[in-house]
Tab-separated table of C-alpha atoms and ligand atoms in Angstrom:
chain	number	residue	atom	x	y	z
K	145	UNK	CA	376.758	132.609	76.136
K	146	UNK	CA	375.156	129.132	75.571
K	147	UNK	CA	371.999	130.577	73.716
K	148	UNK	CA	371.552	130.554	70.505
K	149	UNK	CA	372.931	134.137	69.237
K	150	UNK	CA	370.016	136.585	68.310
K	151	UNK	CA	371.547	138.490	65.624
K	152	UNK	CA	375.177	138.473	63.516
K	153	UNK	CA	376.682	141.696	63.287
K	154	UNK	CA	379.897	143.014	61.533
K	155	UNK	CA	381.585	145.855	63.339
K	156	UNK	CA	384.503	147.596	61.677
K	157	UNK	CA	386.897	150.227	62.983
K	158	UNK	CA	389.184	152.916	61.293
K	159	UNK	CA	392.202	150.318	62.272
K	160	UNK	CA	394.072	153.346	64.666
K	161	UNK	CA	394.361	153.325	68.832
K	162	UNK	CA	391.187	155.697	69.844
K	163	UNK	CA	389.141	153.919	67.235
K	164	UNK	CA	389.722	150.584	68.134
K	165	UNK	CA	389.168	150.823	71.874
K	166	UNK	CA	385.484	152.185	71.458
K	167	UNK	CA	384.488	149.742	69.186
K	168	UNK	CA	385.372	146.592	70.250
K	169	UNK	CA	384.275	147.853	73.433
K	170	UNK	CA	381.463	147.736	71.374
K	171	UNK	CA	381.219	144.431	70.184
K	172	UNK	CA	382.114	142.533	73.735
K	173	UNK	CA	378.578	144.938	75.520
K	174	UNK	CA	376.779	143.185	71.897
K	175	UNK	CA	378.436	139.762	72.755
K	176	UNK	CA	377.761	139.618	76.608
K	177	UNK	CA	374.085	139.774	74.698
K	178	UNK	CA	374.378	137.462	73.332
K	179	UNK	CA	374.672	138.596	69.311
K	180	UNK	CA	377.939	136.826	67.026
K	181	UNK	CA	380.418	139.382	66.371
K	182	UNK	CA	382.532	139.846	63.522
K	183	UNK	CA	385.092	141.892	64.100
K	184	UNK	CA	386.755	143.297	60.910
K	185	UNK	CA	390.384	145.059	60.403
K	186	UNK	CA	392.079	145.817	56.557
K	187	UNK	CA	394.972	143.286	54.622
K	188	UNK	CA	397.437	146.087	55.479
K	189	UNK	CA	396.526	145.805	59.765
K	190	UNK	CA	395.217	142.063	60.453
K	191	UNK	CA	398.089	140.513	60.966
K	192	UNK	CA	399.542	143.191	63.526
K	193	UNK	CA	395.847	143.641	64.763
K	194	UNK	CA	395.174	140.009	65.838
K	195	UNK	CA	399.270	139.678	67.210
K	196	UNK	CA	398.395	142.423	69.029
K	197	UNK	CA	394.877	140.458	70.043
K	198	UNK	CA	396.829	137.982	71.298
K	199	UNK	CA	398.752	140.104	73.616
K	200	UNK	CA	395.791	141.651	74.527
K	201	UNK	CA	393.745	138.760	75.666
K	202	UNK	CA	391.210	140.175	72.466
K	203	UNK	CA	391.649	136.785	70.716
K	204	UNK	CA	390.269	134.836	74.099
K	205	UNK	CA	386.561	136.543	72.917
K	206	UNK	CA	384.206	134.191	71.176
K	207	UNK	CA	385.000	137.526	68.154
K	208	UNK	CA	386.297	136.782	65.106
K	209	UNK	CA	388.360	138.936	63.532
K	210	UNK	CA	387.874	138.897	59.703
K	211	UNK	CA	390.183	141.290	57.395
K	212	UNK	CA	388.841	143.457	54.700
K	213	UNK	CA	391.456	144.003	50.947
K	214	UNK	CA	392.510	147.564	51.236
K	215	UNK	CA	395.506	146.777	48.736
K	216	UNK	CA	397.786	148.129	50.781
K	217	UNK	CA	401.196	145.840	51.937
K	218	UNK	CA	400.585	144.588	55.436
K	219	UNK	CA	402.556	147.733	58.036
K	220	UNK	CA	401.312	150.513	55.654
K	221	UNK	CA	400.863	153.545	58.302
K	222	UNK	CA	397.074	153.277	59.101
K	223	UNK	CA	398.497	157.279	59.977
K	224	UNK	CA	398.359	157.421	56.481
K	225	UNK	CA	396.140	161.180	55.969
K	226	UNK	CA	397.405	161.411	52.201
K	227	UNK	CA	394.470	162.293	49.733
K	228	UNK	CA	395.546	159.081	47.496
K	229	UNK	CA	395.620	156.843	50.681
K	230	UNK	CA	391.682	157.345	51.793
K	231	UNK	CA	390.518	157.465	47.965
K	232	UNK	CA	392.471	153.975	47.586
K	233	UNK	CA	391.894	153.004	50.842
K	234	UNK	CA	387.752	153.386	50.216
K	235	UNK	CA	387.617	151.782	46.503
K	236	UNK	CA	389.585	148.717	48.110
K	237	UNK	CA	387.396	148.062	51.633
K	238	UNK	CA	384.543	148.950	50.178
K	239	UNK	CA	384.330	146.214	47.382
K	240	UNK	CA	385.847	143.867	49.586
K	241	UNK	CA	383.256	144.092	52.562
K	242	UNK	CA	379.687	143.914	49.365
K	243	UNK	CA	382.650	140.642	48.251
K	244	UNK	CA	382.515	139.742	52.304
K	245	UNK	CA	378.649	140.589	52.612
K	246	UNK	CA	377.690	138.218	49.659
K	247	UNK	CA	379.644	135.207	50.883
K	248	UNK	CA	377.544	134.942	53.981
K	249	UNK	CA	374.806	132.724	54.777
K	250	UNK	CA	373.106	133.967	56.698
K	251	UNK	CA	373.327	137.706	56.016
K	252	UNK	CA	374.394	139.960	58.896
K	253	UNK	CA	371.728	141.970	60.023
K	254	UNK	CA	373.662	144.822	59.998
K	255	UNK	CA	377.308	146.860	59.943
K	256	UNK	CA	378.167	148.768	62.962
K	257	UNK	CA	381.448	150.764	61.548
K	258	UNK	CA	383.301	153.520	62.696
K	259	UNK	CA	381.226	156.996	61.061
K	260	UNK	CA	384.943	158.194	59.431
K	261	UNK	CA	384.490	155.764	56.486
K	262	UNK	CA	380.218	156.784	56.028
K	263	UNK	CA	380.619	154.963	52.679
K	264	UNK	CA	380.276	152.022	54.365
K	265	UNK	CA	376.278	153.103	54.206
K	266	UNK	CA	376.451	152.668	50.526
K	267	UNK	CA	378.075	149.230	50.680
K	268	UNK	CA	374.858	148.549	52.852
K	269	UNK	CA	372.753	149.854	50.646
K	270	UNK	CA	373.635	146.964	48.141
K	271	UNK	CA	372.715	144.354	50.668
K	272	UNK	CA	368.859	144.881	51.473
K	273	UNK	CA	368.171	143.691	55.140
K	274	UNK	CA	371.711	144.315	56.268
K	275	UNK	CA	370.931	147.687	58.832
K	276	UNK	CA	373.913	150.577	58.866
K	277	UNK	CA	374.993	151.834	61.928
K	278	UNK	CA	377.285	154.643	61.662
K	279	UNK	CA	379.585	154.924	65.259
K	280	UNK	CA	380.620	158.734	66.503
K	281	UNK	CA	384.123	158.007	68.162
K	282	UNK	CA	383.774	161.478	69.300
K	283	UNK	CA	380.763	163.748	71.773
K	284	UNK	CA	377.354	164.932	70.531
K	285	UNK	CA	378.946	168.162	71.391
K	286	UNK	CA	381.324	168.234	68.942
K	287	UNK	CA	379.510	165.775	66.519
K	288	UNK	CA	376.823	169.582	67.374
K	289	UNK	CA	379.525	171.544	66.082
K	290	UNK	CA	380.432	169.958	62.546
K	291	UNK	CA	376.957	169.835	61.825
K	292	UNK	CA	375.839	173.620	62.306
K	293	UNK	CA	379.450	174.545	60.408
K	294	UNK	CA	378.683	172.475	57.695
K	295	UNK	CA	375.319	174.117	57.125
K	296	UNK	CA	377.066	177.366	57.327
K	297	UNK	CA	376.021	178.763	60.317
K	298	UNK	CA	379.518	180.016	61.354
K	299	UNK	CA	382.723	180.095	58.967
K	300	UNK	CA	386.223	179.301	59.459
K	301	UNK	CA	388.181	180.667	61.321
K	302	UNK	CA	385.584	182.127	63.329
K	303	UNK	CA	386.554	183.704	66.588
K	304	UNK	CA	383.110	183.662	68.967
K	305	UNK	CA	380.495	181.232	67.918
K	306	UNK	CA	377.199	181.083	69.192
K	307	UNK	CA	375.367	177.423	68.860
K	308	UNK	CA	372.102	176.490	70.550
K	309	UNK	CA	372.449	174.364	73.394
K	310	UNK	CA	375.779	175.537	74.240
K	311	UNK	CA	378.061	177.948	75.942
K	312	UNK	CA	379.568	180.793	73.729
K	313	UNK	CA	382.724	179.118	72.484
K	314	UNK	CA	385.775	180.487	71.021
K	315	UNK	CA	387.720	179.608	68.002
K	316	UNK	CA	390.113	178.160	70.171
K	317	UNK	CA	387.035	176.305	72.182
K	318	UNK	CA	385.764	174.652	68.120
K	319	UNK	CA	387.395	171.137	66.745
K	320	UNK	CA	391.089	171.866	65.313
K	321	UNK	CA	389.764	171.852	61.865
K	322	UNK	CA	387.976	174.877	61.851
K	323	UNK	CA	389.402	176.860	63.326
K	324	UNK	CA	392.983	176.156	61.220
K	325	UNK	CA	391.901	173.747	58.717
K	326	UNK	CA	395.181	174.327	57.038
K	327	UNK	CA	396.795	171.604	59.610
K	328	UNK	CA	395.359	168.824	56.426
K	329	UNK	CA	393.282	169.190	54.560
K	330	UNK	CA	391.915	165.542	54.114
K	331	UNK	CA	392.042	164.273	57.754
K	332	UNK	CA	388.956	167.883	57.835
K	333	UNK	CA	387.308	166.275	54.151
K	334	UNK	CA	387.330	163.224	56.104
K	335	UNK	CA	386.124	164.680	59.588
K	336	UNK	CA	383.508	166.129	57.396
K	337	UNK	CA	382.094	162.766	55.831
K	338	UNK	CA	381.264	161.659	58.694
K	339	UNK	CA	377.796	163.718	58.362
K	340	UNK	CA	377.075	163.279	54.684
K	341	UNK	CA	374.849	161.264	54.740
K	342	UNK	CA	373.766	160.510	58.598
K	343	UNK	CA	369.486	161.276	56.912
K	344	UNK	CA	370.009	158.042	56.086
K	345	UNK	CA	371.754	155.474	58.465
K	346	UNK	CA	369.451	153.315	60.700
K	347	UNK	CA	371.054	153.925	63.504
K	348	UNK	CA	373.852	156.650	64.800
K	349	UNK	CA	375.736	155.588	67.920
K	350	UNK	CA	377.370	158.041	69.961
K	351	UNK	CA	380.199	156.945	72.440
K	352	UNK	CA	378.744	159.707	75.534
K	353	UNK	CA	376.172	158.892	78.028
K	354	UNK	CA	373.031	161.066	78.398
K	355	UNK	CA	374.162	163.366	81.592
K	356	UNK	CA	377.099	164.181	80.310
K	357	UNK	CA	375.747	166.466	76.938
K	358	UNK	CA	372.146	166.331	77.958
K	359	UNK	CA	371.275	169.846	76.542
K	360	UNK	CA	373.572	169.181	73.192
K	361	UNK	CA	372.314	165.353	73.164
K	362	UNK	CA	368.264	167.334	72.930
K	363	UNK	CA	369.300	168.921	70.033
K	364	UNK	CA	370.359	166.020	68.495
K	365	UNK	CA	367.708	163.809	69.040
K	366	UNK	CA	365.131	166.805	66.992
K	367	UNK	CA	367.155	165.986	64.108
K	368	UNK	CA	368.039	162.404	63.924
K	369	UNK	CA	367.510	159.594	66.427
K	370	UNK	CA	370.189	159.660	68.201
K	371	UNK	CA	371.780	157.108	71.133
K	372	UNK	CA	374.382	156.993	73.506
K	373	UNK	CA	376.102	153.819	73.916
K	374	UNK	CA	378.875	154.608	76.580
K	375	UNK	CA	381.039	154.873	77.872
K	376	UNK	CA	382.752	152.594	76.082
K	377	UNK	CA	385.547	151.650	78.519
K	378	UNK	CA	385.493	148.290	80.072
K	379	UNK	CA	383.599	147.087	82.138
K	380	UNK	CA	385.089	145.766	85.563
K	381	UNK	CA	385.608	149.830	85.256
K	382	UNK	CA	382.237	150.713	85.401
K	383	UNK	CA	379.149	148.143	86.259
K	384	UNK	CA	381.197	144.923	86.099
K	385	UNK	CA	378.566	142.724	84.328
K	386	UNK	CA	381.178	141.196	81.921
K	387	UNK	CA	383.586	139.293	83.730
K	388	UNK	CA	387.204	139.720	83.878
K	389	UNK	CA	386.401	143.320	80.686
K	390	UNK	CA	389.403	144.871	82.857
K	391	UNK	CA	391.456	145.758	78.722
K	392	UNK	CA	390.752	146.962	75.804
K	393	UNK	CA	392.006	144.138	74.626
K	394	UNK	CA	394.182	144.863	71.520
K	395	UNK	CA	397.174	147.423	72.098
K	396	UNK	CA	399.021	148.906	69.367
K	397	UNK	CA	401.584	149.906	71.977
K	398	UNK	CA	403.146	146.916	74.471
K	399	UNK	CA	402.815	148.632	77.895
K	400	UNK	CA	405.109	148.815	80.634
K	401	UNK	CA	402.732	147.769	83.024
K	402	UNK	CA	404.778	146.326	85.705
K	403	UNK	CA	406.986	149.041	85.787
K	404	UNK	CA	404.396	151.408	85.894
K	405	UNK	CA	402.015	149.993	88.640
K	406	UNK	CA	405.592	148.754	90.946
K	407	UNK	CA	406.279	152.477	90.651
K	408	UNK	CA	402.728	153.966	91.607
K	409	UNK	CA	402.627	151.118	94.568
K	410	UNK	CA	405.392	152.979	95.932
K	411	UNK	CA	403.952	156.653	96.270
K	412	UNK	CA	401.333	157.880	98.696
K	413	UNK	CA	397.132	157.969	97.511
K	414	UNK	CA	396.632	160.728	95.460
K	415	UNK	CA	400.248	162.423	95.006
K	416	UNK	CA	400.721	161.632	91.212
K	417	UNK	CA	400.177	163.295	87.873
K	418	UNK	CA	399.666	161.012	85.414
K	419	UNK	CA	400.380	162.778	82.251
K	420	UNK	CA	399.686	160.973	78.350
K	421	UNK	CA	398.894	162.586	75.360
K	422	UNK	CA	397.504	159.757	73.789
K	423	UNK	CA	398.522	157.629	70.592
K	424	UNK	CA	398.914	160.554	67.466
K	425	UNK	CA	399.921	163.694	69.606
K	426	UNK	CA	403.685	164.525	68.178
K	427	UNK	CA	405.364	167.763	69.991
K	428	UNK	CA	407.549	170.376	68.650
K	429	UNK	CA	410.745	170.122	70.390
K	430	UNK	CA	410.528	173.530	72.465
K	431	UNK	CA	406.764	172.662	73.922
K	432	UNK	CA	408.115	169.460	74.614
K	433	UNK	CA	411.261	170.690	76.633
K	434	UNK	CA	408.668	173.719	78.193
K	435	UNK	CA	406.281	170.222	79.435
K	436	UNK	CA	409.508	168.357	80.714
K	437	UNK	CA	411.043	171.579	82.429
K	438	UNK	CA	407.116	171.843	83.815
K	439	UNK	CA	406.811	168.777	85.001
K	440	UNK	CA	410.469	169.128	86.997
K	441	UNK	CA	409.927	172.224	88.676
K	442	UNK	CA	405.812	171.182	90.449
K	443	UNK	CA	406.142	169.917	93.932
K	444	UNK	CA	404.258	166.280	92.595
K	445	UNK	CA	405.392	163.358	91.802
K	446	UNK	CA	404.573	162.357	88.028
K	447	UNK	CA	403.720	159.341	85.349
K	448	UNK	CA	404.303	161.063	82.085
K	449	UNK	CA	404.249	158.680	78.746
K	450	UNK	CA	406.494	159.530	75.964
K	451	UNK	CA	405.989	157.349	72.887
K	452	UNK	CA	408.742	156.029	71.352
K	453	UNK	CA	408.755	158.222	68.571
K	454	UNK	CA	409.217	160.898	70.555
K	455	UNK	CA	411.694	160.635	73.150
K	456	UNK	CA	414.148	162.154	71.457
K	457	UNK	CA	412.764	165.471	72.397
K	458	UNK	CA	413.312	165.218	75.879
K	459	UNK	CA	416.339	166.972	77.491
K	460	UNK	CA	419.544	164.707	77.763
K	461	UNK	CA	419.994	163.656	81.372
K	462	UNK	CA	416.166	164.921	82.047
K	463	UNK	CA	415.923	160.428	83.224
K	464	UNK	CA	418.748	160.695	85.981
K	465	UNK	CA	417.321	164.532	87.250
K	466	UNK	CA	413.665	163.649	88.249
K	467	UNK	CA	415.318	160.558	89.895
K	468	UNK	CA	412.325	158.536	91.923
K	469	UNK	CA	409.981	162.357	91.482
K	470	UNK	CA	409.022	161.053	88.170
K	471	UNK	CA	408.861	157.923	86.005
K	472	UNK	CA	408.701	157.680	81.693
K	473	UNK	CA	407.258	155.200	79.866
K	474	UNK	CA	406.670	154.542	76.645
K	475	UNK	CA	403.076	153.387	76.781
K	476	UNK	CA	400.918	152.708	80.024
K	477	UNK	CA	398.528	150.607	80.891
K	478	UNK	CA	396.530	153.577	80.685
K	479	UNK	CA	392.978	152.387	82.550
K	480	UNK	CA	395.113	150.521	85.638
K	481	UNK	CA	397.070	153.722	86.261
K	482	UNK	CA	394.196	155.828	86.413
K	483	UNK	CA	392.280	153.480	88.456
K	484	UNK	CA	395.082	153.543	91.010
K	485	UNK	CA	394.780	154.633	94.308
K	486	UNK	CA	398.689	156.981	93.680
K	487	UNK	CA	396.727	159.107	91.174
K	488	UNK	CA	395.735	162.744	91.803
K	489	UNK	CA	395.082	163.766	88.854
K	490	UNK	CA	395.719	163.357	84.877
K	491	UNK	CA	397.196	165.621	82.336
K	492	UNK	CA	395.502	164.400	79.250
K	493	UNK	CA	395.702	165.760	75.805
K	494	UNK	CA	391.630	165.131	75.683
K	495	UNK	CA	391.313	162.820	73.791
K	496	UNK	CA	387.852	161.594	73.913
K	497	UNK	CA	388.527	157.821	74.744
K	498	UNK	CA	391.353	159.259	77.575
K	499	UNK	CA	388.611	162.160	79.263
K	500	UNK	CA	386.058	158.626	79.401
K	501	UNK	CA	388.429	157.143	80.947
K	502	UNK	CA	389.005	159.691	83.100
K	503	UNK	CA	384.989	160.929	83.946
K	504	UNK	CA	385.212	156.950	84.070
K	505	UNK	CA	387.013	157.237	87.568
K	506	UNK	CA	386.358	160.060	88.570
K	507	UNK	CA	389.678	161.639	87.480
K	508	UNK	CA	390.464	165.138	87.799
K	509	UNK	CA	392.129	166.685	84.654
K	510	UNK	CA	394.275	169.411	83.490
K	511	UNK	CA	393.753	169.597	79.821
K	512	UNK	CA	396.588	169.786	77.597
K	513	UNK	CA	394.828	169.933	74.025
K	514	UNK	CA	396.507	170.284	71.021
K	515	UNK	CA	394.668	168.389	67.782
K	516	UNK	CA	390.897	167.617	66.177
K	517	UNK	CA	388.062	167.975	68.542
K	518	UNK	CA	390.319	168.198	71.982
K	519	UNK	CA	389.736	171.503	71.917
K	520	UNK	CA	386.370	171.413	72.289
K	521	UNK	CA	386.650	168.606	75.360
K	522	UNK	CA	389.133	170.746	76.765
K	523	UNK	CA	386.052	173.699	76.937
K	524	UNK	CA	383.809	171.118	77.812
K	525	UNK	CA	385.844	169.651	80.846
K	526	UNK	CA	387.200	173.534	82.263
K	527	UNK	CA	383.373	175.223	81.828
K	528	UNK	CA	380.789	172.673	80.732
K	529	UNK	CA	381.457	169.694	83.129
K	530	UNK	CA	383.603	171.407	86.070
K	531	UNK	CA	385.736	168.656	85.764
K	532	UNK	CA	389.243	169.647	85.119
K	533	UNK	CA	391.522	173.043	84.782
K	534	UNK	CA	393.066	174.027	80.615
K	535	UNK	CA	396.327	174.984	80.173
K	536	UNK	CA	396.025	178.484	78.942
K	537	UNK	CA	398.231	178.694	75.425
K	538	UNK	CA	399.421	181.872	73.921
K	539	UNK	CA	398.820	182.605	70.464
K	540	UNK	CA	401.363	180.519	68.834
K	541	UNK	CA	399.969	178.034	70.329
K	542	UNK	CA	402.700	177.497	72.682
K	543	UNK	CA	402.495	176.335	76.678
K	544	UNK	CA	404.960	177.405	79.205
K	545	UNK	CA	406.334	175.693	82.383
K	546	UNK	CA	404.887	178.226	84.616
K	547	UNK	CA	401.315	177.903	83.369
K	548	UNK	CA	402.229	174.044	84.054
K	549	UNK	CA	402.743	174.305	87.063
K	550	UNK	CA	399.399	177.005	87.645
K	551	UNK	CA	397.265	174.541	86.485
K	552	UNK	CA	399.059	171.413	88.174
K	553	UNK	CA	398.742	173.664	91.436
K	554	UNK	CA	395.264	174.635	90.750
K	555	UNK	CA	394.307	170.817	90.619
K	556	UNK	CA	396.221	169.302	93.085
K	557	UNK	CA	396.882	171.883	96.737
K	558	UNK	CA	395.021	170.999	99.369
K	559	UNK	CA	393.445	174.609	99.972
K	560	UNK	CA	392.818	174.697	96.310
K	561	UNK	CA	388.630	175.736	96.770
K	562	UNK	CA	388.894	174.850	92.689
K	563	UNK	CA	390.685	171.488	93.361
K	564	UNK	CA	388.107	170.559	95.726
K	565	UNK	CA	385.486	171.764	93.604
K	566	UNK	CA	386.769	169.586	90.548
K	567	UNK	CA	386.945	166.401	92.437
K	568	UNK	CA	383.314	166.830	93.593
K	569	UNK	CA	382.327	167.033	90.827
K	570	UNK	CA	384.072	164.136	88.716
K	571	UNK	CA	383.093	161.804	91.369
K	572	UNK	CA	380.128	162.957	90.849
K	573	UNK	CA	379.757	162.305	87.002
K	574	UNK	CA	381.524	159.229	87.878
K	575	UNK	CA	378.050	158.472	89.576
K	576	UNK	CA	376.554	158.627	86.345
K	577	UNK	CA	379.525	157.213	83.509
K	578	UNK	CA	378.591	154.271	85.587
K	579	UNK	CA	375.057	154.036	85.274
K	580	UNK	CA	374.679	154.212	82.196
K	581	UNK	CA	376.364	150.949	80.461
K	582	UNK	CA	374.306	149.192	84.323
K	583	UNK	CA	371.380	146.839	83.643
K	584	UNK	CA	368.762	149.658	83.186
K	585	UNK	CA	370.762	152.608	82.617
K	586	UNK	CA	370.417	154.848	79.192
K	587	UNK	CA	372.824	152.919	78.060
K	588	UNK	CA	372.563	149.510	78.334
K	589	UNK	CA	368.688	150.627	77.124
K	590	UNK	CA	369.442	152.245	73.700
K	591	UNK	CA	372.431	148.391	73.136
K	592	UNK	CA	368.838	146.326	73.893
K	593	UNK	CA	366.964	148.409	71.742
K	594	UNK	CA	369.617	148.720	68.431
K	595	UNK	CA	369.558	144.366	68.719
K	596	UNK	CA	365.803	144.201	69.291
K	597	UNK	CA	365.431	146.427	66.007
K	598	UNK	CA	368.053	144.709	63.488
K	599	UNK	CA	366.967	140.322	64.564
K	600	UNK	CA	362.903	142.427	63.890
L	714	UDP	N1	396.292	154.640	75.820
L	714	UDP	C1	397.017	153.805	76.931
L	714	UDP	N2	397.977	153.999	76.936
L	714	UDP	C2	398.820	154.926	76.663
L	714	UDP	C3	398.538	156.327	76.663
L	714	UDP	C4	397.263	155.886	75.594
L	714	UDP	O1	396.462	152.181	76.958
L	714	UDP	O2	399.981	154.716	77.782
L	714	UDP	C5	395.120	154.443	75.914
L	714	UDP	C6	393.996	155.442	76.372
L	714	UDP	O3	393.518	154.533	76.940
L	714	UDP	C7	393.061	155.493	75.126
L	714	UDP	C8	393.777	155.351	74.216
L	714	UDP	O4	394.718	154.745	74.296
L	714	UDP	O5	392.304	154.781	75.326
L	714	UDP	C9	394.137	157.117	73.259
L	714	UDP	O6	393.032	157.120	72.990
L	714	UDP	P1	392.607	158.602	73.101
L	714	UDP	O7	391.232	159.001	72.351
L	714	UDP	O8	392.679	159.462	73.869
L	714	UDP	O9	393.109	159.988	72.052
L	714	UDP	P2	393.989	159.393	70.375
L	714	UDP	O10	395.471	158.450	70.877
L	714	UDP	O11	393.208	158.804	69.792
L	714	UDP	O12	394.935	160.871	70.181
């Protein structure tokens, strides 16, 4: 950096992989623009995150990690979604965050907090002069759908939903909590809470880029000064302006990097289906067996991430039976995998980070959504951005092996017109994804504007 720091910012992510990644990436963007960043963790995740940051290289960044006291023992699962957990978490962390700001001299110019912790705004307001930026880790389309729902414009379990600036949606295209919120009431409440105080925040930052959701963004901008700052993926896959930024830097899982890359090196270009359902998805036993059977049947190689906790659901002898055609790992270096020349398409749960990564690298998609915002992302992948297909599930949400084979053929077969169209669109969107954070791109300008405003 060399120059004097322009501003001092606290960045606070909810401690799960899919939220740490974009917020850490945003921190790197700020640092590259001469802003001092403190990355806040929680006391029960601090040592884990720090240990993982060392392994992932994030501690080499000019970035301080500071814990906020959440009142839980180290290692308490951040996937606990009980109402008691969220209540205690909020109470303890709010207090700790406020104490931290009180001891800071000079005070931070801003807090950039994960939108699912909207109470950080109340803490901010106790400290005049500290700006509040809510960072949304999901896209504007999903934000807009939640907002319409919370305004009573459609009901839970509604099957056909028509909303401004987007195509007609079926119930199964909506974020899962709106179509089947019996799944977990406290998570639904957490998600809804993101919008309780958006009228009062100073900055509404979204991990997306303008060309992707142009119409919805226009609608959102008529309500709030929404700014896209994405895609928040390492710079070396986009504008390459942050030297050496190839990895997010903190991985809560151990990636089998050499194993994946060596195996991919041994496969022909464009021949491999990369299959991963993210850091949280849990399949029912019969669905896991069916996915395994579908992949065994396809006429292509596949690299499948099956997290350690899911491996027991694989059919016995499966690894021996698939032989060289398939590699199963517990965690992959996903960006390096997606950027590898052997990858032909990505079968994904359509988590927002995975979606943005594929869009940024121009990889065709097969969407098999399950949870949260994933069905909406899958709908847009197939019908709006036309960069992939989505598996059709039966009325119980089950996806058959035949359906998996059909989707793979549709994307991968050389003669498939749809496959060609998908690849063309993926290339086109990749250009926009790369331009957004490049010098003078819309996301870059929005980050500059954010910095200029907080130092005023
Ligand atoms: N990821 C990874 N290796 C894997 C699977 C996932 O590095 O084997 C990363 C992926 O690159 C993404 C994140 O984990 O950045 C998952 O986030 P996403 O929003 O896609 O899904 P979630 O895990 O939140 O459901």
